[in-house]
Amino acid sequence: EDRADKAADEVESEGTGRLARGASHRDEDALTLLKYAKIDDAKIKELTLKLEKLTEERSRKKKHLEIEVTNTLTTQIELDKTAEAFRQAHDERMEVLEQWEQNYIADAAPR
């Protein structure tokens, strides 16, 4: 009987040891998962902040671009009006020169 008790104690001790090792592995696994979850949460927070900053920067740049486009169009319109005024002044000058030449030729012609 003594041998049987010892054998039973060994089996029980071995089983308890396996359970303890299994529990220990599960605890390690749980700690590892928790560690990775914290790392993932930190990375998600970092990327979320980066996304917010980039979104704000994009909005600022888009607004700046819209202002520049408006200024460019306004300047183009002003330039077109100036060019038209220049062409008109040039045409009027050419008309005056033509009239002047005709008058000069008429005055210089023998009578």
PDB file of N, CA, C and O in Angstrom, residues 3 19 32 43 47 51-52 60 63-65 71-72 74 83 102 105-106:
ATOM      1  N   ARG A   3       3.589   1.718  -1.443  1.00  0.00           N
ATOM      2  CA  ARG A   3       4.031   2.004  -2.823  1.00  0.00           C
ATOM      3  C   ARG A   3       2.894   2.610  -3.646  1.00  0.00           C
ATOM      4  O   ARG A   3       3.109   3.509  -4.438  1.00  0.00           O
ATOM      5  N   LEU A  19      -0.556  21.253 -14.341  1.00  0.00           N
ATOM      6  CA  LEU A  19      -1.571  22.298 -14.249  1.00  0.00           C
ATOM      7  C   LEU A  19      -0.937  23.643 -13.927  1.00  0.00           C
ATOM      8  O   LEU A  19      -1.306  24.678 -14.487  1.00  0.00           O
ATOM      9  N   THR A  32       1.589  38.733 -22.383  1.00  0.00           N
ATOM     10  CA  THR A  32       2.125  39.070 -23.703  1.00  0.00           C
ATOM     11  C   THR A  32       1.058  39.741 -24.563  1.00  0.00           C
ATOM     12  O   THR A  32       1.320  40.760 -25.218  1.00  0.00           O
ATOM     13  N   LYS A  43       0.201  52.907 -30.782  1.00  0.00           N
ATOM     14  CA  LYS A  43       0.418  53.142 -32.216  1.00  0.00           C
ATOM     15  C   LYS A  43      -0.838  53.735 -32.855  1.00  0.00           C
ATOM     16  O   LYS A  43      -0.749  54.650 -33.673  1.00  0.00           O
ATOM     17  N   LEU A  47      -0.982  57.316 -34.709  1.00  0.00           N
ATOM     18  CA  LEU A  47      -1.438  57.450 -36.092  1.00  0.00           C
ATOM     19  C   LEU A  47      -2.681  58.334 -36.199  1.00  0.00           C
ATOM     20  O   LEU A  47      -2.827  59.094 -37.164  1.00  0.00           O
ATOM     21  N   LEU A  51      -2.877  61.667 -38.374  1.00  0.00           N
ATOM     22  CA  LEU A  51      -3.943  61.854 -39.356  1.00  0.00           C
ATOM     23  C   LEU A  51      -4.657  63.185 -39.131  1.00  0.00           C
ATOM     24  O   LEU A  51      -4.927  63.913 -40.092  1.00  0.00           O
ATOM     25  N   GLU A  52      -4.930  63.521 -37.881  1.00  0.00           N
ATOM     26  CA  GLU A  52      -5.586  64.794 -37.575  1.00  0.00           C
ATOM     27  C   GLU A  52      -4.715  65.969 -38.016  1.00  0.00           C
ATOM     28  O   GLU A  52      -5.211  66.929 -38.615  1.00  0.00           O
ATOM     29  N   ARG A  60      -5.630  73.707 -44.492  1.00  0.00           N
ATOM     30  CA  ARG A  60      -4.952  75.011 -44.604  1.00  0.00           C
ATOM     31  C   ARG A  60      -4.410  75.214 -46.011  1.00  0.00           C
ATOM     32  O   ARG A  60      -4.570  76.284 -46.603  1.00  0.00           O
ATOM     33  N   LYS A  63      -7.238  75.871 -48.512  1.00  0.00           N
ATOM     34  CA  LYS A  63      -7.738  77.235 -48.389  1.00  0.00           C
ATOM     35  C   LYS A  63      -6.756  78.215 -49.030  1.00  0.00           C
ATOM     36  O   LYS A  63      -7.164  79.129 -49.755  1.00  0.00           O
ATOM     37  N   HIS A  64      -5.462  78.019 -48.769  1.00  0.00           N
ATOM     38  CA  HIS A  64      -4.436  78.878 -49.367  1.00  0.00           C
ATOM     39  C   HIS A  64      -4.478  78.776 -50.892  1.00  0.00           C
ATOM     40  O   HIS A  64      -4.375  79.799 -51.587  1.00  0.00           O
ATOM     41  N   LEU A  65      -4.648  77.578 -51.405  1.00  0.00           N
ATOM     42  CA  LEU A  65      -4.729  77.381 -52.855  1.00  0.00           C
ATOM     43  C   LEU A  65      -5.939  78.104 -53.438  1.00  0.00           C
ATOM     44  O   LEU A  65      -5.829  78.758 -54.480  1.00  0.00           O
ATOM     45  N   ASN A  71      -6.897  85.058 -56.503  1.00  0.00           N
ATOM     46  CA  ASN A  71      -5.994  86.174 -56.805  1.00  0.00           C
ATOM     47  C   ASN A  71      -5.469  86.099 -58.229  1.00  0.00           C
ATOM     48  O   ASN A  71      -5.363  87.123 -58.915  1.00  0.00           O
ATOM     49  N   THR A  72      -5.145  84.888 -58.683  1.00  0.00           N
ATOM     50  CA  THR A  72      -4.645  84.710 -60.045  1.00  0.00           C
ATOM     51  C   THR A  72      -5.714  85.091 -61.068  1.00  0.00           C
ATOM     52  O   THR A  72      -5.422  85.784 -62.056  1.00  0.00           O
ATOM     53  N   THR A  74      -8.260  87.109 -60.611  1.00  0.00           N
ATOM     54  CA  THR A  74      -8.457  88.561 -60.525  1.00  0.00           C
ATOM     55  C   THR A  74      -7.354  89.285 -61.289  1.00  0.00           C
ATOM     56  O   THR A  74      -7.632  90.218 -62.058  1.00  0.00           O
ATOM     57  N   ALA A  83      -4.618  95.044 -71.219  1.00  0.00           N
ATOM     58  CA  ALA A  83      -4.223  94.742 -72.599  1.00  0.00           C
ATOM     59  C   ALA A  83      -5.231  95.315 -73.575  1.00  0.00           C
ATOM     60  O   ALA A  83      -4.847  95.873 -74.625  1.00  0.00           O
ATOM     61  N   GLN A 102      -2.343 111.997 -93.553  1.00  0.00           N
ATOM     62  CA  GLN A 102      -3.225 112.439 -94.644  1.00  0.00           C
ATOM     63  C   GLN A 102      -3.280 113.973 -94.704  1.00  0.00           C
ATOM     64  O   GLN A 102      -3.233 114.560 -95.783  1.00  0.00           O
ATOM     65  N   ILE A 105       0.131 115.188 -95.983  1.00  0.00           N
ATOM     66  CA  ILE A 105       0.261 114.954 -97.421  1.00  0.00           C
ATOM     67  C   ILE A 105      -0.629 115.933 -98.172  1.00  0.00           C
ATOM     68  O   ILE A 105      -0.235 116.497 -99.191  1.00  0.00           O
ATOM     69  N   ALA A 106      -1.798 116.149 -97.654  1.00  0.00           N
ATOM     70  CA  ALA A 106      -2.722 117.091 -98.315  1.00  0.00           C
ATOM     71  C   ALA A 106      -2.163 118.501 -98.281  1.00  0.00           C
ATOM     72  O   ALA A 106      -2.276 119.249 -99.268  1.00  0.00           O
TER      73      ALA A 106
END
